JSON list of C-alpha atoms in Angstrom, two decimals:
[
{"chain": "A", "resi": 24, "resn": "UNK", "atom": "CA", "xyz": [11.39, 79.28, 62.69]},
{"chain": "A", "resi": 25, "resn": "UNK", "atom": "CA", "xyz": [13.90, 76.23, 64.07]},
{"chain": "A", "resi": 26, "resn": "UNK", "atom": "CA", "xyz": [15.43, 76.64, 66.84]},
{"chain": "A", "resi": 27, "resn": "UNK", "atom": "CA", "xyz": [18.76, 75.30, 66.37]},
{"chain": "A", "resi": 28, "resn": "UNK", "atom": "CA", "xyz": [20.70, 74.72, 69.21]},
{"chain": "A", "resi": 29, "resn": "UNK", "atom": "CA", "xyz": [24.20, 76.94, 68.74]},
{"chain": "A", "resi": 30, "resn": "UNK", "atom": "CA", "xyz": [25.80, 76.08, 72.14]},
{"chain": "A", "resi": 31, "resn": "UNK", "atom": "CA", "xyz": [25.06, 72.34, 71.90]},
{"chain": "A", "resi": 32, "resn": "UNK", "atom": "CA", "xyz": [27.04, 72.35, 68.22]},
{"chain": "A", "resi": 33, "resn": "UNK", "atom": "CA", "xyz": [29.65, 75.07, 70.09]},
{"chain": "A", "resi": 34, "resn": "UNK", "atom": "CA", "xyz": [30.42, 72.60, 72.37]},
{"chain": "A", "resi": 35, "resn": "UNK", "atom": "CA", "xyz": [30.06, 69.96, 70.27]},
{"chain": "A", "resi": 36, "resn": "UNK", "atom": "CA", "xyz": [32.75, 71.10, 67.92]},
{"chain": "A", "resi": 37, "resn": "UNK", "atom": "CA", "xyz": [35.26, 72.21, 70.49]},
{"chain": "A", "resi": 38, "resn": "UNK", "atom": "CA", "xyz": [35.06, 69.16, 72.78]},
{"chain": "A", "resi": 39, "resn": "UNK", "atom": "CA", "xyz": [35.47, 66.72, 69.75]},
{"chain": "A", "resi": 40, "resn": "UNK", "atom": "CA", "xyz": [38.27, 68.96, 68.46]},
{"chain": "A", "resi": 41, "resn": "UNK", "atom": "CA", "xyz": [39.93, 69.38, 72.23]},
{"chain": "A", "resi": 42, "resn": "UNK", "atom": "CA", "xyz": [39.70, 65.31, 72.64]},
{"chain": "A", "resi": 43, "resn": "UNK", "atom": "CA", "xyz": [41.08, 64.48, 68.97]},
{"chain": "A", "resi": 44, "resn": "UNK", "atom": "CA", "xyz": [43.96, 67.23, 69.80]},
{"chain": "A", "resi": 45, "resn": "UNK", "atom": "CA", "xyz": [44.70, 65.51, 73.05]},
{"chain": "A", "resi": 46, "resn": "UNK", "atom": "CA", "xyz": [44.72, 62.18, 71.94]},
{"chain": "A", "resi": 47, "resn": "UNK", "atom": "CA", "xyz": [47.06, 62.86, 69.48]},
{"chain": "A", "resi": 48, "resn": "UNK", "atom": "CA", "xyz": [49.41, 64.96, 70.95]},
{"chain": "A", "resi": 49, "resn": "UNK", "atom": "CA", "xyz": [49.17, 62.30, 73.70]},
{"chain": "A", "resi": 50, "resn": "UNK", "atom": "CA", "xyz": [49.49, 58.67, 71.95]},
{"chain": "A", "resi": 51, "resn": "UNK", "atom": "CA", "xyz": [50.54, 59.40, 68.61]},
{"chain": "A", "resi": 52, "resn": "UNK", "atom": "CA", "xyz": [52.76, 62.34, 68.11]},
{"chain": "A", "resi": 53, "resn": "UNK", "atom": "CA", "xyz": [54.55, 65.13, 70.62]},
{"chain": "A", "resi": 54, "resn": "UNK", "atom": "CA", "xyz": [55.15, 67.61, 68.20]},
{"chain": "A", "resi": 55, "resn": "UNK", "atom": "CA", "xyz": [52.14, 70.22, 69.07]},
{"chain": "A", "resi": 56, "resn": "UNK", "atom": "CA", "xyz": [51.98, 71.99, 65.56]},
{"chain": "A", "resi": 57, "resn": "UNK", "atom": "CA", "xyz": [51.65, 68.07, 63.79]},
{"chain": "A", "resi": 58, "resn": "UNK", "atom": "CA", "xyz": [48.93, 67.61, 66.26]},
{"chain": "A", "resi": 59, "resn": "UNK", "atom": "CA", "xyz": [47.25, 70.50, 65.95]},
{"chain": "A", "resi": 60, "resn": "UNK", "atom": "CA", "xyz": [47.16, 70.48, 62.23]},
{"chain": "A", "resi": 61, "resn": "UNK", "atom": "CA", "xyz": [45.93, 66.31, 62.39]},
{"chain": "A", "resi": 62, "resn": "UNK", "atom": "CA", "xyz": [43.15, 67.48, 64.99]},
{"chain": "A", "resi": 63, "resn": "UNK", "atom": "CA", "xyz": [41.95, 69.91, 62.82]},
{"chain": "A", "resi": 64, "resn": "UNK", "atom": "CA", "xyz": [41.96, 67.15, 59.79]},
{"chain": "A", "resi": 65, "resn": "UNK", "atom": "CA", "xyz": [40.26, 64.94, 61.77]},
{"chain": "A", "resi": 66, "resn": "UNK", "atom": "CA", "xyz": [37.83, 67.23, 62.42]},
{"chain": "A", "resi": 67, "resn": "UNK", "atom": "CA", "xyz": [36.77, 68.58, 59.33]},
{"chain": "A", "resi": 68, "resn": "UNK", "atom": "CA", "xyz": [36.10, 64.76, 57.79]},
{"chain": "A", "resi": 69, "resn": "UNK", "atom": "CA", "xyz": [33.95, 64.00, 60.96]},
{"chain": "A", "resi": 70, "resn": "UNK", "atom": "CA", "xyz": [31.92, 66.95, 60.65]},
{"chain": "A", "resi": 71, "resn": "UNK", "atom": "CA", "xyz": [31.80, 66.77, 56.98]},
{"chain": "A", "resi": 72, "resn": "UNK", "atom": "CA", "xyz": [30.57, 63.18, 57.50]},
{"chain": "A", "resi": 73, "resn": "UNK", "atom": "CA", "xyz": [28.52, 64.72, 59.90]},
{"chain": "A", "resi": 74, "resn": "UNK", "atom": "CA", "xyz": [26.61, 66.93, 57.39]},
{"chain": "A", "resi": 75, "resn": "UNK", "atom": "CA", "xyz": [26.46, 64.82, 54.82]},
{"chain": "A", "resi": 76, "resn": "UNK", "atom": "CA", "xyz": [25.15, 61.51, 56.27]},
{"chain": "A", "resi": 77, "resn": "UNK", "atom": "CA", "xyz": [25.09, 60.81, 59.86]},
{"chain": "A", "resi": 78, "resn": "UNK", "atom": "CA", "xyz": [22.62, 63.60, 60.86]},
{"chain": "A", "resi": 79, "resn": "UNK", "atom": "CA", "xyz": [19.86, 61.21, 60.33]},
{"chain": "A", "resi": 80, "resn": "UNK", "atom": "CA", "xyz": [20.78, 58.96, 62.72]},
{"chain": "A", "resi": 81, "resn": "UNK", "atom": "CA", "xyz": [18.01, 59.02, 65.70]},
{"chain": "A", "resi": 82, "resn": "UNK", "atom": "CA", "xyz": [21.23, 59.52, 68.05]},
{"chain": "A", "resi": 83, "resn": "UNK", "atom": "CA", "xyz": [21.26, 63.34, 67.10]},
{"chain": "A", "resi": 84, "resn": "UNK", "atom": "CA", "xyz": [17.53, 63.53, 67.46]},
{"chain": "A", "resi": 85, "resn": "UNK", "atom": "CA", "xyz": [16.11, 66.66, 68.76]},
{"chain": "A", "resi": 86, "resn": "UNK", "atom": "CA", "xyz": [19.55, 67.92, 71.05]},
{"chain": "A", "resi": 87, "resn": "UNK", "atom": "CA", "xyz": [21.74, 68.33, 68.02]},
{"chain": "A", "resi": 88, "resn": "UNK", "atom": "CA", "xyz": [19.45, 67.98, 64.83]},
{"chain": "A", "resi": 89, "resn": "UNK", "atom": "CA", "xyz": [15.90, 69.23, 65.55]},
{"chain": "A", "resi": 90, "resn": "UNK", "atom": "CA", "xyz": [14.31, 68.02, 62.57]},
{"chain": "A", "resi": 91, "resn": "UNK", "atom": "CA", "xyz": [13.21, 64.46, 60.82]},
{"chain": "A", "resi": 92, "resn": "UNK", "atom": "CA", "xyz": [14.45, 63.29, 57.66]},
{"chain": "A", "resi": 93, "resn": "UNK", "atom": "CA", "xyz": [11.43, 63.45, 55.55]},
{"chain": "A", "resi": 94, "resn": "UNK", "atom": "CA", "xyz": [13.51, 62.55, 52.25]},
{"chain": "A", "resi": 95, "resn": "UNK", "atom": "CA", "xyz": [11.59, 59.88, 49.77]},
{"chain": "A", "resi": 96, "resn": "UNK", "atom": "CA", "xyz": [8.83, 59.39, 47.83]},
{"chain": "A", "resi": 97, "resn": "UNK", "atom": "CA", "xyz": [5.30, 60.38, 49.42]},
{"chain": "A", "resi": 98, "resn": "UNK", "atom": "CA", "xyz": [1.69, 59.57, 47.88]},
{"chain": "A", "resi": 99, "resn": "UNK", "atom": "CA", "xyz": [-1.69, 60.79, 48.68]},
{"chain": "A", "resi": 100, "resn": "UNK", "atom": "CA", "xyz": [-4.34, 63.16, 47.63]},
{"chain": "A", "resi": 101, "resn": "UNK", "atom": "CA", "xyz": [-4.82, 66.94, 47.66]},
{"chain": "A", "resi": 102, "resn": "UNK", "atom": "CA", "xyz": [-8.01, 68.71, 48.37]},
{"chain": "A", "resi": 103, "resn": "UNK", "atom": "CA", "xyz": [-8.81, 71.93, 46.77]},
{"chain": "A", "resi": 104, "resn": "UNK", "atom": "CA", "xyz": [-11.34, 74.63, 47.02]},
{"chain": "A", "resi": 105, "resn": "UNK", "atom": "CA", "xyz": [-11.23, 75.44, 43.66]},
{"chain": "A", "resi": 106, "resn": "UNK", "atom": "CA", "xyz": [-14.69, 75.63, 41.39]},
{"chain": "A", "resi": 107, "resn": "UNK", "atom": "CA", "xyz": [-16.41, 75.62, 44.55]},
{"chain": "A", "resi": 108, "resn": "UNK", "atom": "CA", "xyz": [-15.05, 72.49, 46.00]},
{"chain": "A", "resi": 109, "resn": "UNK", "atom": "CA", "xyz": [-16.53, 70.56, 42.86]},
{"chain": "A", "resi": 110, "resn": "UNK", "atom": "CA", "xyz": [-13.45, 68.78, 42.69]},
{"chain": "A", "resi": 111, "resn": "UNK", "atom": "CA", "xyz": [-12.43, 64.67, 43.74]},
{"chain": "A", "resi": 112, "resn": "UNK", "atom": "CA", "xyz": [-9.71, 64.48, 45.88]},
{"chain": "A", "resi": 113, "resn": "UNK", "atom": "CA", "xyz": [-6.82, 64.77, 43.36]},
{"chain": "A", "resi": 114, "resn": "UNK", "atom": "CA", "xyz": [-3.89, 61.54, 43.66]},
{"chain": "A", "resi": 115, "resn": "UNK", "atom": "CA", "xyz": [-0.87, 63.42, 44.40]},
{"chain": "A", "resi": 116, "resn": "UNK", "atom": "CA", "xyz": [3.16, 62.03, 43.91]},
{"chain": "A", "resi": 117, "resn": "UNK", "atom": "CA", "xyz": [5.22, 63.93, 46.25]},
{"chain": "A", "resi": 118, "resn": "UNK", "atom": "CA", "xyz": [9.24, 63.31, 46.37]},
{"chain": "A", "resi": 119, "resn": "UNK", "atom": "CA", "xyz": [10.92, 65.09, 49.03]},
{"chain": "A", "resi": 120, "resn": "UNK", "atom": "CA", "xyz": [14.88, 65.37, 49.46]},
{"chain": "A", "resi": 121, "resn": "UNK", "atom": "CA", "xyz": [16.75, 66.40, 52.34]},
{"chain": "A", "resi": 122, "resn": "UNK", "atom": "CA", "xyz": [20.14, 67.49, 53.40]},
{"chain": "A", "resi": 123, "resn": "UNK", "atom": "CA", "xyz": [21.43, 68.65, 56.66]},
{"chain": "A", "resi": 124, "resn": "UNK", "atom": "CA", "xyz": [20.69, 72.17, 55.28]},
{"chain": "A", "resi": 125, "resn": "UNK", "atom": "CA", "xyz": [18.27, 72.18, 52.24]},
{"chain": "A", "resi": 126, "resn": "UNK", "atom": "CA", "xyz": [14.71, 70.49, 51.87]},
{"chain": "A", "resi": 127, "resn": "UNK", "atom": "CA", "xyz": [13.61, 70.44, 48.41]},
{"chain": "A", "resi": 128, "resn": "UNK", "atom": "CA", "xyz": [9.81, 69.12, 47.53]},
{"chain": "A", "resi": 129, "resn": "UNK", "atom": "CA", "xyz": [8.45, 68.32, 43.91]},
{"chain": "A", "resi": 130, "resn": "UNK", "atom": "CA", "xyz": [4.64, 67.29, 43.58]},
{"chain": "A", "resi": 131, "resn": "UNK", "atom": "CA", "xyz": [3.14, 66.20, 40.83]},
{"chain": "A", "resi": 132, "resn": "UNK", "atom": "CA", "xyz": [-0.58, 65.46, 39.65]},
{"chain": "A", "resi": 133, "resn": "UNK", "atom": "CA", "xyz": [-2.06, 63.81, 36.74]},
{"chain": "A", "resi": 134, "resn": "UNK", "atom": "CA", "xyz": [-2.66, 67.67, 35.41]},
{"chain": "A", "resi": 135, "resn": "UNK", "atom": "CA", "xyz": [0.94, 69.56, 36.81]},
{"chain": "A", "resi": 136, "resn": "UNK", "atom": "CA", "xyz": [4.16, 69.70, 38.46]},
{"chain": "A", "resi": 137, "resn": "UNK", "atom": "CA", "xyz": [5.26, 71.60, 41.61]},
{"chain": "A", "resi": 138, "resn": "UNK", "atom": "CA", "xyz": [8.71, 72.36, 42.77]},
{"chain": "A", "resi": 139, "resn": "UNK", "atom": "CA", "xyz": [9.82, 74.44, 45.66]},
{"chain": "A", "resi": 140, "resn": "UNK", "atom": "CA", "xyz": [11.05, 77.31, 45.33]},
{"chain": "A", "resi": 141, "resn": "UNK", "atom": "CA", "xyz": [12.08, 77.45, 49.14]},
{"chain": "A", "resi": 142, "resn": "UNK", "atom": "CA", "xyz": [11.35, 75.49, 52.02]},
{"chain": "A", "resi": 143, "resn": "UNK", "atom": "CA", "xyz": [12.18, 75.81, 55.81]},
{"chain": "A", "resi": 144, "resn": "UNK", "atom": "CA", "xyz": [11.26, 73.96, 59.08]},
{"chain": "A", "resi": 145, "resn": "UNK", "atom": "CA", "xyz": [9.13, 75.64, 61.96]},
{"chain": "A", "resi": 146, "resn": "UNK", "atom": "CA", "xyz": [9.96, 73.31, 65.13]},
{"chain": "A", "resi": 147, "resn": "UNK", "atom": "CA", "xyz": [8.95, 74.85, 68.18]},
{"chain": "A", "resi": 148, "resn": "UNK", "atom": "CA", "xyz": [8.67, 72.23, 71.37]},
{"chain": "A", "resi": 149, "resn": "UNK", "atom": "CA", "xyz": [7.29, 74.53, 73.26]},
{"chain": "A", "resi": 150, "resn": "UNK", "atom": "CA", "xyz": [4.18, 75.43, 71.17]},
{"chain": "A", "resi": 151, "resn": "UNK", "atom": "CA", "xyz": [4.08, 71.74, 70.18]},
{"chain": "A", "resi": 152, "resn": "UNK", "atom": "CA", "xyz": [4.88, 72.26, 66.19]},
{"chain": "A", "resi": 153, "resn": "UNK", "atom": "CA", "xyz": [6.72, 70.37, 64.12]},
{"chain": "A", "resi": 154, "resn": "UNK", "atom": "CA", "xyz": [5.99, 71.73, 60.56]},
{"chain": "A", "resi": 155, "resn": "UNK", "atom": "CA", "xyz": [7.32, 72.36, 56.92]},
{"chain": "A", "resi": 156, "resn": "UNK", "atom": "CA", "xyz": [6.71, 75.28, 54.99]},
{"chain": "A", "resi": 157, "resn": "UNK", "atom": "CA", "xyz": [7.53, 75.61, 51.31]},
{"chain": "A", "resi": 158, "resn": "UNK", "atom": "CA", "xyz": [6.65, 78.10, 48.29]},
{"chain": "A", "resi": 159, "resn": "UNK", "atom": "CA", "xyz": [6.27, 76.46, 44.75]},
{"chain": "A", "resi": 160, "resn": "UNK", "atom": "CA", "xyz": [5.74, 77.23, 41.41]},
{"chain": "A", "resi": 161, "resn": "UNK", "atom": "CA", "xyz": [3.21, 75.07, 40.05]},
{"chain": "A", "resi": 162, "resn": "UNK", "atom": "CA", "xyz": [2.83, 74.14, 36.27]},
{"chain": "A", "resi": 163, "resn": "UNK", "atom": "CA", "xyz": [-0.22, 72.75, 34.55]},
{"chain": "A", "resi": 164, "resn": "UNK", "atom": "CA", "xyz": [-0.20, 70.84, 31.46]},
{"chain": "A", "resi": 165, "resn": "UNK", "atom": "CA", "xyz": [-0.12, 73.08, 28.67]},
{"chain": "A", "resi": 166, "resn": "UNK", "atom": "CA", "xyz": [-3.72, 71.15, 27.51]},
{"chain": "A", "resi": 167, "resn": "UNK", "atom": "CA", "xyz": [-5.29, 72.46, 30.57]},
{"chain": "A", "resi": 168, "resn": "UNK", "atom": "CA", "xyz": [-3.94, 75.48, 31.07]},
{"chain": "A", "resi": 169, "resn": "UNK", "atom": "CA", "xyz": [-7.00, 78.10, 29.71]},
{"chain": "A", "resi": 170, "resn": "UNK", "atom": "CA", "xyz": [-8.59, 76.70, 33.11]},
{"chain": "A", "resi": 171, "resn": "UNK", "atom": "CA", "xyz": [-5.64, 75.98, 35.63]},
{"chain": "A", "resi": 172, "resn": "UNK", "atom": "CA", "xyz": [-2.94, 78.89, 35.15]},
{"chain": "A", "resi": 173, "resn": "UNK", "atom": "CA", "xyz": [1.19, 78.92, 36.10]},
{"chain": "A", "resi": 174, "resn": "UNK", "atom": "CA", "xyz": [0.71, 79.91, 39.63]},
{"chain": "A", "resi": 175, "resn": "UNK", "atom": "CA", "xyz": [2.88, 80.31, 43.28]},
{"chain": "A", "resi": 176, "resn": "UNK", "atom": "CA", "xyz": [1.58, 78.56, 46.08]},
{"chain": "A", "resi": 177, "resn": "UNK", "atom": "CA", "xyz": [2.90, 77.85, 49.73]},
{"chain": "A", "resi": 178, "resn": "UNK", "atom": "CA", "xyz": [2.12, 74.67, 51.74]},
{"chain": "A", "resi": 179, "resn": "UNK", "atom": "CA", "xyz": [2.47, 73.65, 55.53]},
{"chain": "A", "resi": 180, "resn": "UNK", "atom": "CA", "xyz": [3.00, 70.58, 56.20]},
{"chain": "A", "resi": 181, "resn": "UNK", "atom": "CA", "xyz": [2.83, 69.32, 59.80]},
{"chain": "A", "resi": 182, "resn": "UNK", "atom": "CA", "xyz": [4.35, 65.60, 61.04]},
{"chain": "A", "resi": 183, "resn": "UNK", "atom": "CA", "xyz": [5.29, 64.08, 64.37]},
{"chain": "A", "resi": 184, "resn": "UNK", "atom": "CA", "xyz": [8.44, 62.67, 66.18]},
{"chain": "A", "resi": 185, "resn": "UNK", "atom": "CA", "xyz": [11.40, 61.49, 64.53]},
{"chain": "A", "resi": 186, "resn": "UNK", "atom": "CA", "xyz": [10.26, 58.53, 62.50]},
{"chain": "A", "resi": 187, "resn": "UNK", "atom": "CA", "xyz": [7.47, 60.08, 60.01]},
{"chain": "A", "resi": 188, "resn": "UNK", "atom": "CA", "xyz": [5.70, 58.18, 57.99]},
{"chain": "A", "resi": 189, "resn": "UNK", "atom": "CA", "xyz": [2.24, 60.38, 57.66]},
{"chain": "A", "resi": 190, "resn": "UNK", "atom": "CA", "xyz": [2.39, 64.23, 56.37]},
{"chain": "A", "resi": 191, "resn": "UNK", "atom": "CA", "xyz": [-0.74, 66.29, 56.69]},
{"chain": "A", "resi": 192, "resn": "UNK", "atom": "CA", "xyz": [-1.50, 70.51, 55.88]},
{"chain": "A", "resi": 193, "resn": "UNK", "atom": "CA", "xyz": [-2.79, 72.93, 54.19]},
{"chain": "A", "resi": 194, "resn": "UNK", "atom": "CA", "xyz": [-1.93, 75.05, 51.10]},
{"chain": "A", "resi": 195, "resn": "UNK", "atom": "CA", "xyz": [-2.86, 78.08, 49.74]},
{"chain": "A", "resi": 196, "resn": "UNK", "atom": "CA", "xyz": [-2.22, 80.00, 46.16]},
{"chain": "A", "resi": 197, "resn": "UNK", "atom": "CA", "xyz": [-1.34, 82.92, 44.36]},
{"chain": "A", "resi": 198, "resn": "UNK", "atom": "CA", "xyz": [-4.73, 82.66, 42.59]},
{"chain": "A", "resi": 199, "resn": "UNK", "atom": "CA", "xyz": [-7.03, 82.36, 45.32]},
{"chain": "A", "resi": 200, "resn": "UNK", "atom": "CA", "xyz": [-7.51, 78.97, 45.98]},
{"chain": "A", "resi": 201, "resn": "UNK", "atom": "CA", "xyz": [-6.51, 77.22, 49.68]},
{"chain": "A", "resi": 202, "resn": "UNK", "atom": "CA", "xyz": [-6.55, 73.23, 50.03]},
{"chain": "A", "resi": 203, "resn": "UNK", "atom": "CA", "xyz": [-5.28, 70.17, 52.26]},
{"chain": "A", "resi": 204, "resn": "UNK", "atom": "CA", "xyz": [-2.60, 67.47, 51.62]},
{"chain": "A", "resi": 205, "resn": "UNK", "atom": "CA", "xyz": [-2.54, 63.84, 53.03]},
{"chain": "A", "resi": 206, "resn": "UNK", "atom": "CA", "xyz": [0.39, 62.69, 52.39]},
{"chain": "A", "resi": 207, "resn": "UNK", "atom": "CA", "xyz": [1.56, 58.85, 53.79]},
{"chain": "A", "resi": 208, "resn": "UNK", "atom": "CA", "xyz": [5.24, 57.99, 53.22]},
{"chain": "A", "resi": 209, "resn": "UNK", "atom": "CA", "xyz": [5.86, 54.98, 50.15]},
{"chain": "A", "resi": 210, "resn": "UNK", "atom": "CA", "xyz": [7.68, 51.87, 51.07]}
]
C-alpha cells in the first residue's frame, strides 16, 4: 500500500489557491467574485499541469509524489521454475507507462505477451520498500500453446530512490509456476 500524503496535497492545494486568490484580488482586480472565480481558474490548469506532467520532476520527490517514474522501455531476462528449472534465462521486452495515477506494464517474450491487468505501488519508508505489484494475463503463441497455456500471473517488482534505472522481483502464476525478473532500464 502507498502512503500518500493527504495533508501535504491539503495544504498544498489551499495555500496555492489562498496565494493565487490574494494576489489577484490584490494587484490585478478588486472585485472579490472576479477574483475568486480567476483563482479557482488558475488553479485547476496548475494542478491539471500538475497531474499530467510535472509530477515527475525530482522537486515533488517523496513529500508530495512518493513514487518514481518508471515509464519506458525495460530489457532483461526472466527466470522460471517451470519443467523443473530446465529452462535458459528467457530475454524479456518490458514497456512500462506511467501517469500520476495509473501504471500500466506489457512484457513480451520471444514465445508471449503480458499486459497488466492492474498494478499498484507498495512504498513504505519505514519498512524500507519501494515495490510494484501487478496482475497480468499472459498469452503464448498460439504454436506453443499445447505446452505453455493462457494464464494470470502477478509480479513484484522492487527498485530504489527516485532515479531507477535497474528493476528486480519475483513472479508467480495461476498455473503453478514462480520466477525472477532482471529488468535494467533501455537508453
Amino acid at each position: 500500500m502507498i502512503k500518500y500524503n493527504i495533508r501535504v496535497f491539503a495544504y498544498a492545494i489551499l495555500g496555492l489557491g489562498i496565494i493565487t486568490f490574494l494576489v489577484i484580488f490584490l494587484f490585478i482586480s478588486k472585485d472579490l467574485l472576479s477574483s475568486f472565480s480567476s483563482a479557482v481558474a488558475f488553479n485547476i490548469i496548475i494542478w491539471t499541469l500538475f497531474i499530467n506532467w510535472a509530477w515527475k520532476f525530482k522537486i515533488f520527490y517523496p513529500w508530495l509524489v512518493p513514487f518514481p517514474n518508471l515509464s519506458g522501455k525495460w530489457e532483461g531476462e526472466l527466470i522460471s521454475n517451470w519443467d523443473n528449472k530446465s529452462l535458459d534465462p528467457i530475454p524479456t521486452k518490458v514497456i512500462i507507462n506511467q501517469t500520476f495515477f495509473n501504471v500500466q506494464v506489457q512484457i513480451q517474450t520471444g514465445e508471449s505477451k503480458s499486459f497488466s491487468t492492474g498494478a499498484s505501488f507498495d512504498i513504505d519508508t519505514d519498512r524500507g520498500l519501494q515495490q510494484l505489484f501487478y496482475s497480468y494475463l499472459n498469452t503464448p503463441k498460439p504454436s506453443v500453446r499445447e505446452r505453455s497455456e493462457i494464464h494470470y500471473g502477478t509480479t513484484r517488482l522492487e527498485f530504489k530512490g527516485f532515479k531507477v534505472d535497474e528493476l528486480e522481483g519475483e513472479y508467480w502464476t495461476s498455473r503453478e509456476t514462480t520466477g525472477e525478473l532482471h529488468l535494467k532500464r533501455k537508453r
